[in-house]
PDB file of C-alpha atoms and ligand atoms in Angstrom:
ATOM      1  CA  MET A   1      -4.001  28.945  56.600  1.00 53.00           C
ATOM      2  CA  GLU A   2      -2.309  31.594  58.777  1.00 50.00           C
ATOM      3  CA  ALA A   3       0.923  32.046  60.405  1.00 45.00           C
ATOM      4  CA  SER A   4       0.074  31.957  63.837  1.00 44.00           C
ATOM      5  CA  LEU A   5      -1.392  28.338  63.417  1.00 45.00           C
ATOM      6  CA  THR A   6       1.843  26.374  62.708  1.00 45.00           C
ATOM      7  CA  THR A   7       4.429  28.656  64.059  1.00 44.00           C
ATOM      8  CA  THR A   8       3.462  29.388  67.598  1.00 45.00           C
ATOM      9  CA  ASP A   9       6.524  31.549  68.498  1.00 46.00           C
ATOM     10  CA  SER A  10       6.879  35.164  67.699  1.00 49.00           C
ATOM     11  CA  ASN A  11      10.929  34.880  67.401  1.00 64.00           C
ATOM     12  CA  THR A  12      12.107  35.258  63.989  1.00 71.00           C
ATOM     13  CA  ASP A  13      15.292  32.854  64.645  1.00 71.00           C
ATOM     14  CA  ASP A  14      12.850  30.209  65.803  1.00 73.00           C
ATOM     15  CA  PHE A  15      10.851  30.754  62.486  1.00 76.00           C
ATOM     16  CA  PHE A  16      13.859  30.235  60.343  1.00 75.00           C
ATOM     17  CA  ALA A  17      14.463  27.113  62.236  1.00 71.00           C
ATOM     18  CA  ALA A  18      10.949  26.111  61.079  1.00 69.00           C
ATOM     19  CA  VAL A  19      11.691  27.101  57.747  1.00 69.00           C
ATOM     20  CA  ALA A  20      14.890  24.992  57.315  1.00 64.00           C
ATOM     21  CA  GLU A  21      12.997  22.098  59.023  1.00 66.00           C
ATOM     22  CA  LYS A  22       9.653  21.497  60.521  1.00 65.00           C
ATOM     23  CA  SER A  23       8.840  19.300  63.357  1.00 57.00           C
ATOM     24  CA  ASP A  24       7.892  16.289  61.111  1.00 65.00           C
ATOM     25  CA  GLY A  25      11.154  16.543  59.360  1.00 63.00           C
ATOM     26  CA  THR A  26       9.942  18.326  56.288  1.00 67.00           C
ATOM     27  CA  VAL A  27      10.997  21.819  54.815  1.00 72.00           C
ATOM     28  CA  LEU A  28       8.678  24.797  54.877  1.00 78.00           C
ATOM     29  CA  ARG A  29       7.751  25.830  51.301  1.00 88.00           C
ATOM     30  CA  GLY A  30       8.736  28.903  49.496  1.00 93.00           C
ATOM     31  CA  ASP A  31      11.703  31.013  48.603  1.00 93.00           C
ATOM     32  CA  TYR A  32      12.906  33.203  51.416  1.00 93.00           C
ATOM     33  CA  SER A  33      15.874  34.354  50.104  1.00 93.00           C
ATOM     34  CA  LYS A  34      14.565  37.778  48.591  1.00 95.00           C
ATOM     35  CA  ILE A  35      12.524  39.032  51.376  1.00 96.00           C
ATOM     36  CA  ASP A  36      12.392  42.429  52.641  1.00 96.00           C
ATOM     37  CA  ALA A  37      12.051  43.255  56.227  1.00 97.00           C
ATOM     38  CA  ARG A  38       8.163  42.652  56.152  1.00 97.00           C
ATOM     39  CA  TYR A  39       8.866  39.428  54.311  1.00 97.00           C
ATOM     40  CA  VAL A  40       7.269  40.876  51.354  1.00 98.00           C
ATOM     41  CA  VAL A  41       8.679  39.587  47.740  1.00 98.00           C
ATOM     42  CA  LYS A  42       7.676  40.685  44.213  1.00 98.00           C
ATOM     43  CA  GLN A  43       4.927  38.184  42.738  1.00 98.00           C
ATOM     44  CA  ASP A  44       6.860  37.699  39.610  1.00 97.00           C
ATOM     45  CA  TRP A  45       3.693  36.911  37.798  1.00 98.00           C
ATOM     46  CA  ASP A  46       5.824  36.296  34.512  1.00 98.00           C
ATOM     47  CA  ALA A  47       7.597  33.091  36.046  1.00 97.00           C
ATOM     48  CA  TYR A  48       4.360  31.183  36.342  1.00 98.00           C
ATOM     49  CA  THR A  49       4.083  28.466  33.874  1.00 98.00           C
ATOM     50  CA  PRO A  50       1.215  27.816  31.830  1.00 98.00           C
ATOM     51  CA  GLU A  51       0.419  24.571  33.625  1.00 98.00           C
ATOM     52  CA  GLN A  52       0.355  26.586  36.745  1.00 98.00           C
ATOM     53  CA  HIS A  53      -2.391  28.861  35.234  1.00 98.00           C
ATOM     54  CA  ALA A  54      -4.231  25.611  34.023  1.00 98.00           C
ATOM     55  CA  LEU A  55      -4.105  24.239  37.485  1.00 98.00           C
ATOM     56  CA  TRP A  56      -5.536  27.620  38.764  1.00 98.00           C
ATOM     57  CA  ARG A  57      -8.170  27.267  36.372  1.00 98.00           C
ATOM     58  CA  ARG A  58      -9.339  23.809  37.375  1.00 98.00           C
ATOM     59  CA  LEU A  59      -9.010  24.814  41.058  1.00 98.00           C
ATOM     60  CA  TYR A  60     -11.324  27.931  40.242  1.00 98.00           C
ATOM     61  CA  GLN A  61     -13.828  25.995  38.295  1.00 98.00           C
ATOM     62  CA  ARG A  62     -14.200  23.367  40.844  1.00 97.00           C
ATOM     63  CA  GLN A  63     -14.991  25.820  43.603  1.00 97.00           C
ATOM     64  CA  ALA A  64     -17.005  28.416  41.615  1.00 97.00           C
ATOM     65  CA  LYS A  65     -19.482  25.555  40.877  1.00 97.00           C
ATOM     66  CA  LEU A  66     -19.747  24.898  44.576  1.00 98.00           C
ATOM     67  CA  ILE A  67     -20.325  28.555  45.482  1.00 97.00           C
ATOM     68  CA  PRO A  68     -23.978  29.390  44.650  1.00 98.00           C
ATOM     69  CA  GLY A  69     -26.086  28.522  47.555  1.00 97.00           C
ATOM     70  CA  ARG A  70     -23.259  27.676  49.869  1.00 98.00           C
ATOM     71  CA  ALA A  71     -21.037  30.785  49.951  1.00 98.00           C
ATOM     72  CA  CYS A  72     -22.272  34.236  51.691  1.00 98.00           C
ATOM     73  CA  ASP A  73     -23.234  37.020  49.126  1.00 98.00           C
ATOM     74  CA  VAL A  74     -20.203  39.195  49.683  1.00 97.00           C
ATOM     75  CA  PHE A  75     -18.087  36.246  48.661  1.00 98.00           C
ATOM     76  CA  ILE A  76     -20.082  35.641  45.295  1.00 98.00           C
ATOM     77  CA  GLU A  77     -20.335  39.195  44.524  1.00 98.00           C
ATOM     78  CA  SER A  78     -16.548  39.978  44.917  1.00 98.00           C
ATOM     79  CA  LEU A  79     -15.429  36.975  43.256  1.00 98.00           C
ATOM     80  CA  GLU A  80     -16.949  37.989  40.324  1.00 97.00           C
ATOM     81  CA  ALA A  81     -15.848  41.674  40.514  1.00 97.00           C
ATOM     82  CA  LEU A  82     -12.225  40.375  40.963  1.00 98.00           C
ATOM     83  CA  ASN A  83     -12.660  38.493  37.645  1.00 98.00           C
ATOM     84  CA  ILE A  84      -9.661  35.780  38.599  1.00 98.00           C
ATOM     85  CA  GLY A  85     -10.992  32.743  36.706  1.00 98.00           C
ATOM     86  CA  ASP A  86      -8.848  32.875  33.884  1.00 98.00           C
ATOM     87  CA  GLY A  87      -5.566  32.251  35.591  1.00 98.00           C
ATOM     88  CA  ILE A  88      -3.322  33.016  38.510  1.00 98.00           C
ATOM     89  CA  PRO A  89      -4.298  36.715  39.262  1.00 98.00           C
ATOM     90  CA  ARG A  90      -1.811  39.722  39.236  1.00 98.00           C
ATOM     91  CA  PHE A  91      -1.850  41.018  42.860  1.00 98.00           C
ATOM     92  CA  GLU A  92      -1.050  44.526  41.981  1.00 98.00           C
ATOM     93  CA  GLU A  93      -4.463  44.478  39.683  1.00 98.00           C
ATOM     94  CA  SER A  94      -6.603  43.132  42.568  1.00 98.00           C
ATOM     95  CA  SER A  95      -5.157  45.150  45.149  1.00 98.00           C
ATOM     96  CA  ALA A  96      -6.150  48.351  43.281  1.00 98.00           C
ATOM     97  CA  LEU A  97      -9.695  47.005  43.154  1.00 98.00           C
ATOM     98  CA  LEU A  98      -9.658  46.228  46.765  1.00 98.00           C
ATOM     99  CA  SER A  99      -7.953  49.604  48.068  1.00 98.00           C
ATOM    100  CA  LYS A 100     -10.613  51.422  46.335  1.00 98.00           C
ATOM    101  CA  ALA A 101     -13.148  49.372  48.150  1.00 98.00           C
ATOM    102  CA  THR A 102     -12.001  48.918  51.626  1.00 98.00           C
ATOM    103  CA  GLY A 103      -8.611  50.402  51.949  1.00 98.00           C
ATOM    104  CA  TRP A 104      -6.935  47.112  52.158  1.00 98.00           C
ATOM    105  CA  THR A 105      -4.004  46.036  49.742  1.00 98.00           C
ATOM    106  CA  LEU A 106      -2.459  42.746  49.173  1.00 98.00           C
ATOM    107  CA  VAL A 107       1.450  42.101  49.468  1.00 98.00           C
ATOM    108  CA  ALA A 108       3.220  38.909  48.172  1.00 98.00           C
ATOM    109  CA  VAL A 109       4.588  36.824  50.422  1.00 98.00           C
ATOM    110  CA  PRO A 110       6.916  33.415  49.819  1.00 96.00           C
ATOM    111  CA  GLY A 111       4.643  31.344  52.383  1.00 96.00           C
ATOM    112  CA  LEU A 112       4.066  31.457  56.204  1.00 94.00           C
ATOM    113  CA  VAL A 113       5.516  34.206  57.878  1.00 95.00           C
ATOM    114  CA  PRO A 114       6.218  34.643  61.729  1.00 95.00           C
ATOM    115  CA  ASP A 115       3.127  35.433  63.573  1.00 96.00           C
ATOM    116  CA  HIS A 116       4.161  39.093  64.600  1.00 96.00           C
ATOM    117  CA  ILE A 117       4.860  40.118  61.165  1.00 97.00           C
ATOM    118  CA  PHE A 118       1.612  38.496  59.899  1.00 98.00           C
ATOM    119  CA  PHE A 119      -0.237  40.629  62.512  1.00 98.00           C
ATOM    120  CA  GLU A 120       1.560  43.748  61.678  1.00 98.00           C
ATOM    121  CA  HIS A 121       0.335  43.484  58.178  1.00 98.00           C
ATOM    122  CA  LEU A 122      -3.240  42.996  59.190  1.00 98.00           C
ATOM    123  CA  ALA A 123      -2.972  46.158  61.610  1.00 98.00           C
ATOM    124  CA  ASN A 124      -2.157  47.961  58.780  1.00 98.00           C
ATOM    125  CA  ARG A 125      -4.765  46.791  56.276  1.00 98.00           C
ATOM    126  CA  ARG A 126      -2.182  44.583  54.214  1.00 98.00           C
ATOM    127  CA  PHE A 127      -3.266  40.999  53.516  1.00 98.00           C
ATOM    128  CA  PRO A 128      -0.144  38.787  52.896  1.00 98.00           C
ATOM    129  CA  VAL A 129      -0.776  36.378  49.938  1.00 98.00           C
ATOM    130  CA  THR A 130       1.545  33.522  49.259  1.00 98.00           C
ATOM    131  CA  VAL A 131       3.023  33.506  45.925  1.00 98.00           C
ATOM    132  CA  TRP A 132       3.547  29.823  44.894  1.00 97.00           C
ATOM    133  CA  LEU A 133       0.794  27.242  43.762  1.00 97.00           C
ATOM    134  CA  ARG A 134       0.564  23.660  44.864  1.00 96.00           C
ATOM    135  CA  ASP A 135       1.207  20.959  42.654  1.00 96.00           C
ATOM    136  CA  PRO A 136      -1.148  18.970  40.577  1.00 96.00           C
ATOM    137  CA  GLU A 137      -1.052  15.934  43.228  1.00 95.00           C
ATOM    138  CA  GLU A 138      -2.147  18.566  45.868  1.00 94.00           C
ATOM    139  CA  PHE A 139      -5.300  19.305  44.114  1.00 94.00           C
ATOM    140  CA  ASP A 140      -7.590  18.170  47.076  1.00 91.00           C
ATOM    141  CA  TYR A 141      -5.675  18.754  49.841  1.00 86.00           C
ATOM    142  CA  ILE A 142      -2.700  21.181  50.820  1.00 86.00           C
ATOM    143  CA  VAL A 143      -0.832  21.241  54.146  1.00 85.00           C
ATOM    144  CA  GLU A 144       0.399  24.875  53.887  1.00 91.00           C
ATOM    145  CA  PRO A 145      -1.736  27.773  52.337  1.00 95.00           C
ATOM    146  CA  ASP A 146      -0.899  28.439  48.770  1.00 97.00           C
ATOM    147  CA  VAL A 147      -1.986  30.980  46.569  1.00 98.00           C
ATOM    148  CA  PHE A 148      -5.060  29.459  45.654  1.00 98.00           C
ATOM    149  CA  HIS A 149      -6.265  29.258  49.446  1.00 98.00           C
ATOM    150  CA  ASP A 150      -4.888  32.721  50.301  1.00 98.00           C
ATOM    151  CA  PHE A 151      -6.179  34.526  47.217  1.00 98.00           C
ATOM    152  CA  PHE A 152      -9.724  32.645  46.430  1.00 98.00           C
ATOM    153  CA  GLY A 153     -10.464  32.064  49.994  1.00 98.00           C
ATOM    154  CA  HIS A 154      -9.500  35.214  52.083  1.00 98.00           C
ATOM    155  CA  VAL A 155      -9.433  38.248  49.484  1.00 98.00           C
ATOM    156  CA  PRO A 156     -13.105  38.555  48.252  1.00 98.00           C
ATOM    157  CA  LEU A 157     -14.343  38.781  51.979  1.00 98.00           C
ATOM    158  CA  LEU A 158     -11.982  41.718  52.500  1.00 98.00           C
ATOM    159  CA  PHE A 159     -14.601  43.801  50.329  1.00 98.00           C
ATOM    160  CA  ASN A 160     -16.817  43.643  52.814  1.00 98.00           C
ATOM    161  CA  PRO A 161     -16.348  47.137  55.133  1.00 98.00           C
ATOM    162  CA  ILE A 162     -17.434  45.647  58.360  1.00 98.00           C
ATOM    163  CA  PHE A 163     -15.118  42.418  57.790  1.00 98.00           C
ATOM    164  CA  ALA A 164     -12.172  44.334  56.661  1.00 98.00           C
ATOM    165  CA  ASP A 165     -12.542  46.491  59.843  1.00 98.00           C
ATOM    166  CA  HIS A 166     -12.541  43.355  61.934  1.00 98.00           C
ATOM    167  CA  LEU A 167      -9.525  41.925  60.318  1.00 98.00           C
ATOM    168  CA  GLN A 168      -7.445  44.774  61.040  1.00 98.00           C
ATOM    169  CA  ASP A 169      -8.824  44.963  64.695  1.00 98.00           C
ATOM    170  CA  TYR A 170      -7.822  41.277  64.598  1.00 98.00           C
ATOM    171  CA  GLY A 171      -4.249  42.212  63.943  1.00 98.00           C
ATOM    172  CA  LYS A 172      -3.800  44.852  66.346  1.00 98.00           C
ATOM    173  CA  GLY A 173      -5.557  42.597  69.151  1.00 98.00           C
ATOM    174  CA  ALA A 174      -3.061  39.828  68.159  1.00 98.00           C
ATOM    175  CA  LEU A 175      -0.108  42.123  68.622  1.00 98.00           C
ATOM    176  CA  LYS A 176      -1.506  42.815  72.321  1.00 98.00           C
ATOM    177  CA  ALA A 177      -2.332  39.325  72.876  1.00 98.00           C
ATOM    178  CA  MET A 178       1.160  38.242  72.217  1.00 97.00           C
ATOM    179  CA  LYS A 179       2.076  40.323  75.241  1.00 97.00           C
ATOM    180  CA  LEU A 180      -0.752  38.867  77.374  1.00 97.00           C
ATOM    181  CA  ASP A 181       0.264  35.470  76.644  1.00 96.00           C
ATOM    182  CA  GLY A 182      -3.359  35.252  74.980  1.00 97.00           C
ATOM    183  CA  LEU A 183      -2.303  34.178  71.339  1.00 97.00           C
ATOM    184  CA  SER A 184      -3.503  30.433  71.412  1.00 96.00           C
ATOM    185  CA  MET A 185      -6.957  31.597  72.291  1.00 97.00           C
ATOM    186  CA  LEU A 186      -6.962  34.423  69.743  1.00 97.00           C
ATOM    187  CA  ALA A 187      -5.584  31.855  67.163  1.00 97.00           C
ATOM    188  CA  ARG A 188      -8.671  29.922  67.882  1.00 98.00           C
ATOM    189  CA  LEU A 189     -10.925  32.755  67.234  1.00 98.00           C
ATOM    190  CA  TYR A 190      -9.242  33.455  63.738  1.00 98.00           C
ATOM    191  CA  TRP A 191      -9.523  29.775  63.145  1.00 98.00           C
ATOM    192  CA  TYR A 192     -13.332  29.380  63.799  1.00 98.00           C
ATOM    193  CA  THR A 193     -14.191  32.836  62.346  1.00 98.00           C
ATOM    194  CA  VAL A 194     -11.744  33.646  59.391  1.00 98.00           C
ATOM    195  CA  GLU A 195     -10.862  30.341  58.224  1.00 98.00           C
ATOM    196  CA  PHE A 196     -13.931  28.275  59.109  1.00 98.00           C
ATOM    197  CA  GLY A 197     -16.853  30.708  59.992  1.00 98.00           C
ATOM    198  CA  LEU A 198     -20.455  30.288  58.930  1.00 98.00           C
ATOM    199  CA  ILE A 199     -23.070  32.869  58.931  1.00 98.00           C
ATOM    200  CA  GLN A 200     -26.893  33.070  58.803  1.00 97.00           C
ATOM    201  CA  SER A 201     -28.611  34.508  55.829  1.00 97.00           C
ATOM    202  CA  PRO A 202     -32.267  34.714  55.132  1.00 96.00           C
ATOM    203  CA  GLU A 203     -32.018  31.859  52.771  1.00 95.00           C
ATOM    204  CA  GLY A 204     -30.036  29.651  55.267  1.00 95.00           C
ATOM    205  CA  LEU A 205     -26.473  28.941  56.363  1.00 97.00           C
ATOM    206  CA  ARG A 206     -23.600  30.277  54.405  1.00 98.00           C
ATOM    207  CA  VAL A 207     -19.711  30.016  54.472  1.00 98.00           C
ATOM    208  CA  TYR A 208     -17.981  32.936  55.038  1.00 98.00           C
ATOM    209  CA  GLY A 209     -14.203  31.172  56.258  1.00 98.00           C
ATOM    210  CA  ALA A 210     -11.585  30.922  53.970  1.00 98.00           C
ATOM    211  CA  GLY A 211     -10.561  27.357  54.770  1.00 97.00           C
ATOM    212  CA  ILE A 212     -13.946  26.037  53.734  1.00 98.00           C
ATOM    213  CA  LEU A 213     -14.356  28.150  50.599  1.00 98.00           C
ATOM    214  CA  SER A 214     -11.070  27.117  49.242  1.00 97.00           C
ATOM    215  CA  SER A 215     -11.833  23.252  50.077  1.00 95.00           C
ATOM    216  CA  GLY A 216     -13.460  20.928  47.485  1.00 94.00           C
ATOM    217  CA  GLY A 217     -15.076  18.720  50.238  1.00 94.00           C
ATOM    218  CA  GLU A 218     -15.602  20.765  53.452  1.00 96.00           C
ATOM    219  CA  ILE A 219     -17.830  23.396  51.586  1.00 97.00           C
ATOM    220  CA  GLU A 220     -20.482  20.793  51.434  1.00 97.00           C
ATOM    221  CA  HIS A 221     -19.960  18.761  54.848  1.00 97.00           C
ATOM    222  CA  CYS A 222     -19.798  21.976  56.939  1.00 98.00           C
ATOM    223  CA  LEU A 223     -23.628  22.824  55.829  1.00 97.00           C
ATOM    224  CA  THR A 224     -25.064  19.390  55.614  1.00 97.00           C
ATOM    225  CA  SER A 225     -23.091  16.771  57.523  1.00 97.00           C
ATOM    226  CA  PRO A 226     -24.539  15.637  60.785  1.00 96.00           C
ATOM    227  CA  ALA A 227     -21.242  14.308  61.812  1.00 96.00           C
ATOM    228  CA  SER A 228     -20.356  18.080  62.997  1.00 98.00           C
ATOM    229  CA  LEU A 229     -21.923  20.396  65.303  1.00 98.00           C
ATOM    230  CA  ARG A 230     -22.967  24.006  64.368  1.00 98.00           C
ATOM    231  CA  LEU A 231     -23.047  26.012  67.710  1.00 98.00           C
ATOM    232  CA  PRO A 232     -23.886  30.045  67.610  1.00 98.00           C
ATOM    233  CA  PHE A 233     -21.075  32.217  67.888  1.00 98.00           C
ATOM    234  CA  ASP A 234     -19.958  33.173  71.500  1.00 98.00           C
ATOM    235  CA  VAL A 235     -16.321  34.557  71.540  1.00 98.00           C
ATOM    236  CA  GLU A 236     -15.364  33.073  75.020  1.00 97.00           C
ATOM    237  CA  ARG A 237     -16.961  29.449  73.943  1.00 98.00           C
ATOM    238  CA  VAL A 238     -14.704  29.907  70.458  1.00 98.00           C
ATOM    239  CA  MET A 239     -11.521  30.612  72.332  1.00 98.00           C
ATOM    240  CA  ARG A 240     -11.977  27.835  74.665  1.00 98.00           C
ATOM    241  CA  THR A 241     -12.292  25.250  71.817  1.00 98.00           C
ATOM    242  CA  LEU A 242      -9.295  23.279  70.315  1.00 98.00           C
ATOM    243  CA  TYR A 243      -9.623  22.712  66.623  1.00 96.00           C
ATOM    244  CA  LYS A 244      -8.629  20.100  63.922  1.00 94.00           C
ATOM    245  CA  ILE A 245      -5.804  20.795  61.482  1.00 92.00           C
ATOM    246  CA  ASP A 246      -5.805  17.599  59.839  1.00 89.00           C
ATOM    247  CA  SER A 247      -9.570  16.788  58.984  1.00 93.00           C
ATOM    248  CA  TYR A 248     -12.882  18.739  58.692  1.00 96.00           C
ATOM    249  CA  GLN A 249     -13.987  20.654  61.736  1.00 97.00           C
ATOM    250  CA  GLU A 250     -15.993  18.862  63.986  1.00 98.00           C
ATOM    251  CA  THR A 251     -17.620  22.236  65.168  1.00 98.00           C
ATOM    252  CA  TYR A 252     -18.582  25.416  63.316  1.00 98.00           C
ATOM    253  CA  PHE A 253     -19.555  28.356  64.993  1.00 98.00           C
ATOM    254  CA  VAL A 254     -22.204  30.458  63.248  1.00 98.00           C
ATOM    255  CA  ILE A 255     -22.367  34.170  63.408  1.00 98.00           C
ATOM    256  CA  ASN A 256     -25.878  36.183  62.426  1.00 98.00           C
ATOM    257  CA  ASP A 257     -23.974  38.858  60.473  1.00 98.00           C
ATOM    258  CA  PHE A 258     -20.658  40.619  60.284  1.00 98.00           C
ATOM    259  CA  GLU A 259     -21.807  43.267  62.672  1.00 98.00           C
ATOM    260  CA  GLN A 260     -21.987  40.667  65.491  1.00 98.00           C
ATOM    261  CA  LEU A 261     -18.461  39.324  64.977  1.00 98.00           C
ATOM    262  CA  PHE A 262     -16.890  42.990  64.776  1.00 98.00           C
ATOM    263  CA  ASN A 263     -19.102  43.980  67.980  1.00 98.00           C
ATOM    264  CA  ASP A 264     -18.458  40.978  70.003  1.00 98.00           C
ATOM    265  CA  THR A 265     -14.886  40.971  69.396  1.00 98.00           C
ATOM    266  CA  ALA A 266     -14.675  44.752  70.170  1.00 98.00           C
ATOM    267  CA  PRO A 267     -14.320  44.697  74.029  1.00 98.00           C
ATOM    268  CA  ASP A 268     -10.895  44.462  75.753  1.00 98.00           C
ATOM    269  CA  PHE A 269      -9.993  40.725  75.727  1.00 98.00           C
ATOM    270  CA  THR A 270      -7.515  41.328  78.633  1.00 98.00           C
ATOM    271  CA  PRO A 271     -10.007  39.954  81.585  1.00 97.00           C
ATOM    272  CA  MET A 272     -10.963  37.251  79.384  1.00 97.00           C
ATOM    273  CA  TYR A 273      -7.843  35.926  78.631  1.00 98.00           C
ATOM    274  CA  GLU A 274      -7.199  35.591  82.504  1.00 97.00           C
ATOM    275  CA  ARG A 275     -10.408  33.910  83.074  1.00 96.00           C
ATOM    276  CA  LEU A 276      -9.693  31.239  80.096  1.00 97.00           C
ATOM    277  CA  LYS A 277      -6.408  30.622  81.292  1.00 96.00           C
ATOM    278  CA  ALA A 278      -7.792  29.059  84.475  1.00 96.00           C
ATOM    279  CA  LEU A 279     -10.064  26.863  82.417  1.00 97.00           C
ATOM    280  CA  GLU A 280      -9.098  23.419  80.409  1.00 96.00           C
ATOM    281  CA  PRO A 281      -9.699  23.815  76.696  1.00 97.00           C
ATOM    282  CA  LEU A 282     -12.558  21.998  75.067  1.00 98.00           C
ATOM    283  CA  ALA A 283     -12.081  19.158  72.719  1.00 98.00           C
ATOM    284  CA  ALA A 284     -13.373  20.168  69.031  1.00 98.00           C
ATOM    285  CA  ASN A 285     -16.168  17.850  69.364  1.00 97.00           C
ATOM    286  CA  THR A 286     -17.852  19.058  72.613  1.00 98.00           C
ATOM    287  CA  LEU A 287     -21.307  19.950  73.289  1.00 98.00           C
ATOM    288  CA  LEU A 288     -21.685  21.430  76.863  1.00 97.00           C
ATOM    289  CA  PRO A 289     -25.102  20.793  78.931  1.00 97.00           C
ATOM    290  CA  GLY A 290     -27.353  23.503  77.662  1.00 96.00           C
ATOM    291  CA  GLU A 291     -25.843  24.069  74.208  1.00 97.00           C
ATOM    292  CA  THR A 292     -28.096  23.860  71.063  1.00 93.00           C
ATOM    293  CA  ASN A 293     -26.424  22.169  67.892  1.00 97.00           C
ATOM    294  CA  LEU A 294     -28.177  24.279  65.245  1.00 96.00           C
ATOM    295  CA  PRO A 295     -30.709  22.499  63.182  1.00 91.00           C
ATOM    296  CA  LEU A 296     -29.746  21.873  59.580  1.00 85.00           C
ATOM    297  CA  LYS A 297     -33.311  22.701  57.986  1.00 67.00           C
TER     298      LYS A 297
HETATM  299  N1  LIG B   1     -10.854  43.424  71.424  1.00 86.02           N
HETATM  300  C1  LIG B   1      -9.890  42.491  71.411  1.00 86.02           C
HETATM  301  C2  LIG B   1      -8.932  43.011  72.448  1.00 86.02           C
HETATM  302  O1  LIG B   1      -9.156  43.966  73.400  1.00 86.02           O
HETATM  303  C3  LIG B   1      -8.835  42.716  70.085  1.00 86.02           C
HETATM  304  C4  LIG B   1      -9.599  42.093  69.074  1.00 86.02           C
HETATM  305  C5  LIG B   1     -10.346  42.623  68.103  1.00 86.02           C
HETATM  306  C6  LIG B   1      -9.517  40.824  68.702  1.00 86.02           C
HETATM  307  C7  LIG B   1     -11.020  42.067  67.005  1.00 86.02           C
HETATM  308  C8  LIG B   1      -9.816  39.949  67.686  1.00 86.02           C
HETATM  309  C9  LIG B   1     -10.889  40.523  66.866  1.00 86.02           C
HETATM  310  O2  LIG B   1      -7.796  42.494  72.757  1.00 86.02           O
HETATM  311 CO1  LIG B   2      -6.263  31.187  55.381  1.00 86.02          CO
END
């Protein structure tokens, strides 16, 4: 979903060791032979096959059916404006639309990139999008983020000006956190907001997290399953909470609106990192005494 979640080190040599061989013995996907200093490549749209465009359409159509009544408004509206249902989008075209709306641009990358590279892009309002598409066997589940997750899941939200500003601040904050040994905490914030966040709306709970929006199963699970918790968003609580990388989330954090996300993350986190380092992180399914699991209806 994002670089910091799988490569915890900021060191580029370590990253390339991970490209060569991950801890589970598999190789990180993507062609890193043509990257520039920022890990940016050309999208080479002409190289996508008709089969790949057809797979994109299938992925798109499945998700598009699940979106009404589940995704937040800005996602639905921006997805429509992007007009990307017919095949793998041309990044340059969408980037032009996006930059008119919020000043963000899209850059093509071969796959996961080192943390500091990823955060540098965000801090400069550039969103890295992976160029490769999953194989048909991976229709339901993908271990590393592909172009469908990165594009379909993340790009529509960047049309919201407040969310767009927040993500830039996150990038700057993450570069700072690297120096303060706070990145594991900030990665939890990203995970429980940008990837798996829920938001209140007048019509009920809605999804804004990209990891959910690009998932065929979790989009229904997160809104309806009593097996998971839904807690009011609280920065410090989020940064203390471990997350699941190989199953649906056991806890979701719910924001009232994007202003809350922006305002609550604006203060200097330096003292918070210090406080949190002294505490044990909480398991993903923790409900502390006094906390309320938000009712489903
Ligand atoms: N306010 C945070 C800090 O001072 C930076 C930040 C902003 C982190 C937005 C996340 C999101 O470190
Ligand atoms: Co992601």
